[in-house]
């Protein structure tokens, strides 16, 4: 079992988690004996071939699914805010709410009163650069703006941890790069425990403190890599030989798994 | 290919910015004027076509190309309409139809939406009622009118019920579909933010189903007018349906045309009211088109 250790208590302790899905065509083992320890305030990226169960793992972390075997211990902060908030792809933004109501949704569900939740929402709308769009509906905005709504909605809950499922996956390359920078800025100013699922190695290395490489289905932890680049990360990080070497290293680890996952389907 | 010769104005690279701005504004204004012109032409054509057809009808009837006893010339229909407004005959037939239609439409819609929402959120209710309603939907609603007449006699109740029943099924089906079709990713997001019970219903399921509910209301408006007209053909001695039917019995084609026109106006107005209501209740659906309009 690999452990990401530091002196601080873990935000998430995942011990021997396996997940079996029972379907019409039989049973599918999605996750097999996954163990992880995520440090509080850390930024963890999970990469792996499609169908490897990385989204399932995220959903188990957030309590949207239960593990068939094994346990997940979330370090519950002693507050009334939910322990984790999700960022989905932009499709998780409610089309019938304005930007303001969308960003305020999480806090609203947590029972925060109107005046206070709108203040929180305004604050976050400003921090993600959507000031002036409070009254707009999501489909009036671009994909990148919608995704920022989803991110602001999660940050606004005040939850100590954020679980992101390919949050930038639907964006074009340029928007994606800008959003990565913005996400980093927001995270650096408001350090939460972040777990981000992505299929982009570069994204994982740019954003994460730790990269968890998963195997093809059934998903196992194949390797855990501590990203050595200091923060704040320089803009030209991607051009450095260290970055290239690490990207190559991860790709080497992933290549066989991607091949295996393609043979599966 | 040689470059096409177009009249151009050139500016020095250093640029007379003001001149450039003026030219840009002028070109933009021309483009805008052109698109306005096209839009006005569209409106004009859409009005002109029926006017031309009516003029042809009028001429043909007057010159005896078509049988004016069957195809009353438009001016004749118009004067007949004016007479019927003046002597109160039109109003006396319009009012009962309007009341029956509205009462049936409103009660049927509310019942349909409520049952549809219950079926949408509760698997138990859906399993219990779904197949039965699907089977009943196939029954032509007008076919049960004799049964309703048998039960309730020649009162207002069977007429209103006929409308309400046909409207109910349309709304029930559209509402269930609206709830069931809500994007799984939206529901997942709602779950992740712990929207449950009433709040899930109020903030996610109900708004999510709204567009489909309004589609149902529009369809139901049309079928409600059909049903009430048909009911009044056979089971009423007042109403627009009765007016049309009676005109046939008495061989009064002009009066029949007046009835047909008023019935279609009624249908159009009801549909229009639903569209207006939708704009007020489902603002996120039209926000897009608003923005497009502003851009042009």
XYZ file of C-alpha atoms in Angstrom:
561
model
C 0.000 0.000 0.000
C 1.281 3.387 -0.969
C 0.898 6.202 1.453
C 1.312 9.877 0.828
C 2.559 10.900 4.147
C 3.171 14.057 5.981
C 2.779 14.911 9.570
C -0.675 16.391 9.093
C -3.830 14.363 9.497
C -5.264 13.004 6.238
C -8.356 14.604 4.707
C -9.316 11.291 3.189
C -8.215 7.855 4.232
C -9.107 5.234 1.653
C -8.527 1.682 2.812
C -8.900 -1.359 0.626
C -11.774 0.040 -1.412
C -13.295 -2.224 -4.050
C -16.383 -1.498 -6.098
C -18.454 -4.063 -7.952
C -21.249 -3.037 -10.295
C -23.951 -5.593 -10.903
C -25.497 -5.207 -14.332
C -27.694 -7.159 -16.679
C -24.696 -8.635 -18.436
C -22.987 -9.694 -15.238
C -20.777 -8.104 -12.669
C -18.037 -5.613 -13.338
C -15.235 -4.991 -10.927
C -14.577 -1.266 -11.250
C -12.148 -0.754 -8.399
C -9.920 -3.339 -6.816
C -8.348 -2.813 -3.406
C -7.548 0.884 -3.676
C -5.791 2.476 -0.756
C -4.844 6.120 -0.567
C -4.172 8.772 1.960
C -4.818 12.359 0.947
C -3.180 15.098 2.947
C -5.316 17.993 4.042
C -4.889 20.994 1.755
C -3.223 18.931 -0.957
C -4.037 18.889 -4.649
C -4.268 15.337 -5.928
C -4.792 14.425 -9.563
C -5.985 11.006 -10.638
C -5.074 9.842 -14.132
C -5.842 6.567 -15.781
C -7.286 5.019 -18.920
C -10.979 5.553 -19.558
C -13.185 3.127 -17.697
C -10.573 2.552 -15.000
C -12.894 3.600 -12.226
C -11.314 6.973 -11.440
C -14.683 8.734 -11.493
C -16.134 5.952 -9.358
C -13.368 6.471 -6.826
C -14.159 10.197 -6.741
C -17.838 9.500 -6.252
C -17.072 7.123 -3.404
C -14.885 9.804 -1.801
C -17.796 12.222 -1.951
C -20.399 9.749 -0.769
C -22.332 9.583 -4.046
C -21.525 5.866 -4.209
C -20.700 3.400 -1.516
C -17.734 1.070 -1.642
C -18.594 -2.603 -1.999
C -15.634 -3.435 0.206
C -13.274 -1.278 2.215
C -13.698 2.046 3.949
C -13.330 5.728 3.253
C -12.764 7.990 6.198
C -13.274 11.656 5.555
C -11.841 13.977 8.098
C -14.952 15.832 9.108
C -14.334 19.396 10.014
C -16.349 20.413 13.031
C -18.636 22.729 11.070
C -22.036 22.511 9.485
C -20.715 22.673 5.932
C -20.680 19.476 3.898
C -17.279 17.847 3.953
C -16.885 17.911 0.195
C -18.248 19.693 -2.840
C -18.285 18.432 -6.403
C -17.320 20.071 -9.654
C -18.714 18.253 -12.639
C -18.370 19.091 -16.270
C -20.422 22.126 -17.216
C -23.485 19.932 -17.703
C -23.981 19.943 -13.959
C -24.902 23.651 -14.017
C -28.644 24.220 -13.662
C -30.005 25.810 -16.855
C -33.008 27.317 -15.031
C -30.960 29.290 -12.520
C -29.095 32.501 -13.150
C -25.377 32.608 -12.541
C -26.031 34.029 -9.079
C -28.507 31.311 -8.113
C -26.265 28.603 -9.539
C -23.254 29.743 -7.555
C -25.404 30.106 -4.447
C -27.024 26.681 -4.867
C -24.685 24.694 -2.653
C -24.868 27.181 0.219
C -28.617 27.441 -0.246
C -28.964 23.684 0.170
C -26.810 23.981 3.283
C -29.501 26.275 4.670
C -27.709 29.615 4.433
C -30.050 32.615 4.438
C -30.633 34.634 1.303
C -28.691 37.776 2.164
C -25.634 35.868 3.284
C -25.625 33.325 0.485
C -25.928 36.075 -2.125
C -23.018 37.879 -0.559
C -20.973 34.675 -0.731
C -22.066 34.082 -4.310
C -21.217 37.656 -5.356
C -17.804 37.240 -3.800
C -17.106 34.062 -5.755
C -18.535 35.419 -8.984
C -16.027 38.225 -8.635
C -13.168 35.858 -7.914
C -13.807 33.802 -11.029
C -14.259 36.928 -13.163
C -17.960 36.736 -13.965
C -18.970 40.048 -12.401
C -21.737 41.590 -14.489
C -23.138 38.200 -15.461
C -24.998 37.530 -12.197
C -28.405 37.669 -13.868
C -27.465 35.712 -16.994
C -28.647 32.187 -17.652
C -26.022 29.501 -18.331
C -26.864 28.977 -21.995
C -26.177 32.650 -22.654
C -22.586 32.027 -21.626
C -19.648 30.223 -23.188
C -18.533 26.761 -22.118
C -15.604 28.216 -20.195
C -17.877 30.601 -18.297
C -20.294 27.797 -17.449
C -17.423 25.744 -16.132
C -16.367 28.648 -13.945
C -19.882 28.695 -12.513
C -19.504 25.047 -11.579
C -16.171 25.743 -9.923
C -17.457 28.803 -8.054
C -20.490 26.854 -6.874
C -18.196 24.272 -5.314
C -15.803 26.771 -3.724
C -18.725 28.839 -2.416
C -19.959 25.984 -0.243
C -16.938 26.512 1.961
C -16.382 22.770 2.037
C -12.867 21.827 3.074
C -12.489 19.494 0.111
C -13.359 19.706 -3.561
C -13.867 16.724 -5.804
C -13.557 17.510 -9.509
C -14.511 15.097 -12.249
C -12.767 16.183 -15.455
C -13.845 19.745 -14.772
C -12.062 21.115 -17.832
C -12.673 18.154 -20.093
C -15.294 19.806 -22.270
C -13.274 22.920 -23.018
C -11.132 23.758 -26.016
C -7.370 23.746 -25.517
C -6.879 27.512 -25.093
C -9.772 27.978 -22.689
C -8.555 24.970 -20.813
C -5.121 26.456 -20.295
C -6.592 29.703 -19.005
C -8.919 27.812 -16.713
C -6.053 25.762 -15.318
C -4.261 28.968 -14.377
C -7.408 30.384 -12.856
C -8.126 27.214 -10.922
C -4.601 27.259 -9.527
C -4.922 30.901 -8.482
C -8.190 30.279 -6.719
C -6.853 27.193 -5.024
C -3.673 28.923 -3.918
C -5.708 31.696 -2.309
C -8.135 29.325 -0.637
C -6.320 26.091 0.043
C -8.682 23.185 0.143
C -8.103 19.515 -0.329
C -8.681 18.972 -4.031
C -9.037 15.690 -5.854
C -9.169 16.149 -9.616
C -9.839 13.384 -12.108
C -8.377 14.036 -15.536
C -7.224 12.169 -18.592
C -4.567 14.751 -19.373
C -1.121 13.995 -17.975
C 0.022 17.603 -18.480
C -2.941 18.908 -16.534
C -2.232 16.546 -13.668
C 1.398 17.672 -13.519
C 0.584 21.370 -13.811
C -2.004 21.347 -11.070
C -1.245 18.540 -8.667
C 0.986 18.003 -5.680
C 0.463 14.328 -6.190
C -0.489 12.306 -9.247
C -2.185 8.963 -8.745
C -1.797 6.714 -11.770
C -4.432 4.041 -12.047
C -4.437 0.797 -13.961
C -6.972 -0.352 -16.530
C -10.139 -1.957 -15.226
C -10.328 -3.170 -12.558
C -8.856 0.090 -11.265
C -5.890 -0.298 -8.984
C -3.393 2.276 -7.823
C -0.459 1.684 -10.112
C 1.820 4.444 -8.979
C 1.752 7.506 -6.799
C 4.005 10.325 -7.913
C 4.881 13.337 -5.821
C 5.169 16.305 -8.152
C 8.409 18.114 -7.308
C 7.684 21.495 -8.911
C 7.524 24.355 -6.431
C 4.533 26.667 -6.160
C 3.526 29.056 -7.478
C 4.271 27.197 -10.635
C 5.956 29.205 -13.405
C 4.123 29.768 -16.688
C 6.876 28.075 -18.696
C 6.845 24.949 -16.551
C 5.688 22.782 -19.423
C 8.793 23.631 -21.417
C 11.290 22.430 -18.819
C 13.145 19.116 -19.236
C 12.044 18.022 -15.760
C 8.416 18.374 -16.770
C 9.011 16.456 -19.994
C 10.789 13.674 -18.133
C 7.998 13.303 -15.626
C 5.336 13.374 -18.336
C 7.252 10.636 -20.173
C 7.494 8.635 -16.987
C 3.745 8.763 -16.407
C 2.989 8.013 -20.014
C 5.253 4.962 -19.842
C 3.310 3.779 -16.842
C -0.005 4.465 -18.554
C 0.715 3.222 -22.049
C 0.185 -0.475 -21.355
C -2.896 0.291 -19.292
C -4.479 2.340 -22.069
C -3.737 -0.469 -24.483
C -5.293 -2.957 -22.082
C -8.408 -0.779 -21.676
C -8.807 -0.577 -25.440
C -8.740 -4.353 -25.702
C -11.428 -4.515 -23.063
C -13.963 -2.570 -25.024
C -8.585 34.081 -60.362
C -8.368 37.814 -60.523
C -9.331 39.721 -57.429
C -12.825 41.042 -57.644
C -12.954 44.760 -58.162
C -14.844 46.275 -55.308
C -15.076 49.940 -54.500
C -12.759 50.422 -51.600
C -11.647 53.297 -49.525
C -8.140 53.087 -48.251
C -6.568 54.560 -45.203
C -2.954 55.146 -44.544
C -1.376 52.610 -42.211
C -0.966 55.228 -39.536
C -4.696 55.484 -39.860
C -7.272 58.194 -39.737
C -9.003 56.470 -36.880
C -12.044 58.734 -36.890
C -12.648 58.213 -40.609
C -12.249 54.504 -40.180
C -14.742 54.517 -37.325
C -17.248 56.518 -39.390
C -16.929 54.150 -42.338
C -17.373 51.181 -40.048
C -20.467 52.669 -38.488
C -21.915 53.529 -41.886
C -21.311 50.008 -43.196
C -22.806 48.512 -40.065
C -25.840 50.786 -40.361
C -26.285 49.724 -43.997
C -26.144 46.064 -42.995
C -28.655 46.668 -40.258
C -30.980 48.567 -42.583
C -30.756 45.758 -45.113
C -31.686 43.085 -42.578
C -34.526 45.284 -41.324
C -35.727 45.690 -44.893
C -35.727 41.907 -45.407
C -37.651 41.367 -42.168
C -40.256 43.950 -43.186
C -40.611 42.290 -46.574
C -41.217 38.925 -44.856
C -44.009 40.425 -42.769
C -45.541 42.117 -45.791
C -45.528 38.885 -47.808
C -47.065 36.904 -44.985
C -49.953 39.368 -44.839
C -50.252 39.783 -48.564
C -50.712 36.103 -49.405
C -54.011 35.603 -47.533
C -55.295 38.985 -48.754
C -54.639 38.012 -52.364
C -56.295 34.632 -51.833
C -59.335 36.295 -50.249
C -59.536 38.721 -53.164
C -59.451 35.820 -55.615
C -62.162 34.059 -53.621
C -64.307 37.198 -53.610
C -63.911 37.707 -57.349
C -64.515 34.051 -58.164
C -67.684 33.949 -56.076
C -69.034 37.178 -57.560
C -68.293 36.199 -61.122
C -69.885 32.799 -60.582
C -66.693 30.746 -61.129
C -67.443 29.005 -57.850
C -70.827 28.361 -56.281
C -71.418 31.409 -54.063
C -74.100 29.501 -52.145
C -71.431 27.115 -50.804
C -68.442 29.430 -50.841
C -69.863 32.628 -49.450
C -67.724 35.550 -50.618
C -65.540 37.023 -47.834
C -67.458 40.317 -47.771
C -70.665 38.379 -47.235
C -69.068 36.455 -44.332
C -67.843 39.733 -42.880
C -71.255 41.378 -42.992
C -72.820 38.207 -41.558
C -70.292 38.370 -38.741
C -71.128 42.017 -38.081
C -74.827 41.181 -37.945
C -74.193 38.343 -35.504
C -72.110 40.593 -33.278
C -74.832 43.249 -33.390
C -77.735 40.938 -32.541
C -75.761 39.149 -29.836
C -75.926 35.758 -31.514
C -72.171 35.433 -31.728
C -71.561 36.310 -28.100
C -74.356 33.989 -26.975
C -72.541 31.111 -28.644
C -68.990 32.190 -27.914
C -69.428 32.587 -24.171
C -70.612 29.020 -23.372
C -67.814 27.535 -25.502
C -65.243 29.773 -23.864
C -66.403 28.851 -20.360
C -66.476 25.119 -21.088
C -63.096 25.219 -22.781
C -61.379 27.236 -20.071
C -62.879 25.302 -17.163
C -62.003 21.984 -18.761
C -58.557 23.139 -19.829
C -57.576 24.541 -16.434
C -58.891 21.653 -14.321
C -57.582 19.025 -16.735
C -54.158 20.696 -16.890
C -53.800 21.018 -13.141
C -54.857 17.416 -12.565
C -52.559 16.218 -15.338
C -49.561 18.153 -14.036
C -50.102 17.033 -10.444
C -50.524 13.367 -11.362
C -47.632 13.610 -13.820
C -45.344 15.067 -11.161
C -46.353 12.389 -8.664
C -45.635 9.736 -11.266
C -42.374 11.425 -12.167
C -40.994 11.487 -8.641
C -42.434 8.262 -7.283
C -41.514 4.992 -8.850
C -44.390 3.315 -7.017
C -47.009 5.678 -8.444
C -45.425 5.430 -11.891
C -45.549 1.633 -11.823
C -49.114 1.611 -10.541
C -50.599 4.160 -12.947
C -48.267 4.296 -15.937
C -49.393 1.285 -17.992
C -53.073 1.991 -17.269
C -52.826 5.605 -18.413
C -50.920 4.561 -21.499
C -53.715 2.158 -22.376
C -56.408 4.758 -21.675
C -54.564 7.357 -23.735
C -55.233 5.286 -26.846
C -58.974 5.627 -26.289
C -60.358 8.511 -28.346
C -61.624 10.843 -25.633
C -64.619 11.940 -27.654
C -65.756 8.293 -27.750
C -66.656 8.342 -24.065
C -68.968 11.327 -24.483
C -72.071 9.087 -24.717
C -71.075 7.455 -21.442
C -70.602 10.844 -19.802
C -73.974 11.966 -21.145
C -75.514 8.817 -19.703
C -74.013 9.512 -16.298
C -74.409 13.276 -16.065
C -77.292 13.965 -18.438
C -77.425 16.950 -20.793
C -75.689 19.307 -18.376
C -72.469 21.276 -18.587
C -70.549 18.568 -16.706
C -70.049 16.034 -19.540
C -68.908 18.812 -21.904
C -66.361 20.198 -19.469
C -65.267 16.692 -18.492
C -64.640 15.738 -22.114
C -62.239 18.643 -22.486
C -60.669 18.042 -19.065
C -60.063 14.344 -19.742
C -58.391 14.886 -23.087
C -56.250 17.708 -21.662
C -55.401 15.609 -18.598
C -53.797 12.818 -20.579
C -51.655 15.111 -22.677
C -50.380 16.936 -19.595
C -49.857 13.802 -17.542
C -47.741 12.197 -20.261
C -45.724 15.341 -20.954
C -45.104 15.992 -17.272
C -43.861 12.471 -16.581
C -41.640 12.680 -19.650
C -40.359 16.062 -18.481
C -39.343 14.746 -15.071
C -37.895 11.487 -16.362
C -35.895 13.198 -19.109
C -34.016 15.513 -16.771
C -30.324 15.100 -17.509
C -28.724 12.501 -15.251
C -25.774 14.854 -14.745
C -28.081 17.566 -13.444
C -29.610 15.118 -10.950
C -26.157 14.006 -9.914
C -25.136 17.617 -9.267
C -28.310 18.129 -7.231
C -27.545 15.022 -5.212
C -23.946 16.091 -4.690
C -25.202 19.387 -3.230
C -27.625 17.500 -1.032
C -30.848 18.656 -2.590
C -33.394 16.149 -1.366
C -37.124 15.891 -0.814
C -39.074 19.109 -1.279
C -36.023 21.138 -2.281
C -35.082 18.627 -4.952
C -38.617 18.877 -6.264
C -38.872 22.662 -6.062
C -35.438 23.613 -7.384
C -34.602 20.783 -9.764
C -37.437 18.476 -10.810
C -40.148 21.092 -11.292
C -38.063 23.599 -13.287
C -36.483 20.713 -15.184
C -39.903 19.441 -16.261
C -41.289 22.903 -17.088
C -40.363 23.061 -20.787
C -42.003 19.698 -21.398
C -45.081 20.733 -19.397
C -45.483 23.806 -21.593
C -45.136 21.747 -24.732
C -47.990 19.664 -23.321
C -50.079 22.758 -22.607
C -49.706 23.934 -26.195
C -50.724 20.576 -27.612
C -53.603 20.370 -25.136
C -54.857 23.835 -26.112
C -55.304 22.616 -29.659
C -56.938 19.333 -28.757
C -59.204 21.059 -26.214
C -60.681 23.242 -28.960
C -61.228 20.195 -31.172
C -62.972 18.286 -28.389
C -65.273 21.107 -27.307
C -66.311 21.774 -30.913
C -67.076 18.112 -31.512
C -68.981 17.841 -28.220
C -71.104 20.842 -29.113
C -71.947 19.378 -32.514
C -73.938 16.615 -30.885
C -74.694 17.476 -27.292
C -75.472 21.148 -27.053
C -77.917 23.761 -28.238
C -75.539 26.637 -27.774
C -71.858 27.172 -28.409
C -69.676 27.648 -31.464
C -69.822 23.953 -32.310
C -73.599 24.104 -32.209
C -73.509 27.244 -34.373
C -71.439 25.515 -37.052
C -73.509 22.324 -36.953
C -76.778 24.217 -36.973
C -75.644 26.279 -39.957
C -75.307 23.045 -41.868
C -78.788 21.894 -40.849
C -80.282 25.250 -41.810
C -78.069 25.666 -44.855
C -76.533 28.964 -43.784
C -72.945 28.776 -45.079
C -72.044 32.401 -44.231
C -72.956 31.802 -40.619
C -70.969 28.573 -40.693
C -67.868 30.417 -41.902
C -68.233 32.926 -39.087
C -68.353 30.032 -36.615
C -65.287 28.392 -38.161
C -63.309 31.613 -38.053
C -64.215 32.326 -34.428
C -63.352 28.764 -33.353
C -59.918 29.009 -34.973
C -59.365 32.407 -33.369
C -60.258 30.857 -30.026
C -57.694 28.113 -30.534
C -55.048 30.610 -31.602
C -55.739 32.859 -28.609
C -55.558 29.992 -26.129
C -52.285 28.796 -27.636
C -50.986 32.353 -27.575
C -51.896 32.701 -23.914
C -49.958 29.516 -23.163
C -46.929 30.888 -25.019
C -47.106 34.144 -23.045
C -47.395 32.216 -19.794
C -44.390 30.151 -20.777
C -42.304 33.265 -21.320
C -43.144 34.414 -17.823
C -42.645 31.051 -16.118
C -39.721 29.636 -18.108
C -37.532 32.698 -18.699
C -34.361 30.669 -19.181
C -35.773 29.110 -22.306
C -36.201 32.330 -24.185
C -33.202 34.215 -22.845
C -31.173 32.876 -25.740
C -33.398 34.227 -28.474
C -33.595 37.573 -26.711
C -29.868 37.949 -26.891
C -29.807 36.992 -30.544
C -32.403 39.606 -31.309
C -30.428 42.267 -29.568
C -27.362 41.349 -31.575
C -28.967 41.821 -34.948
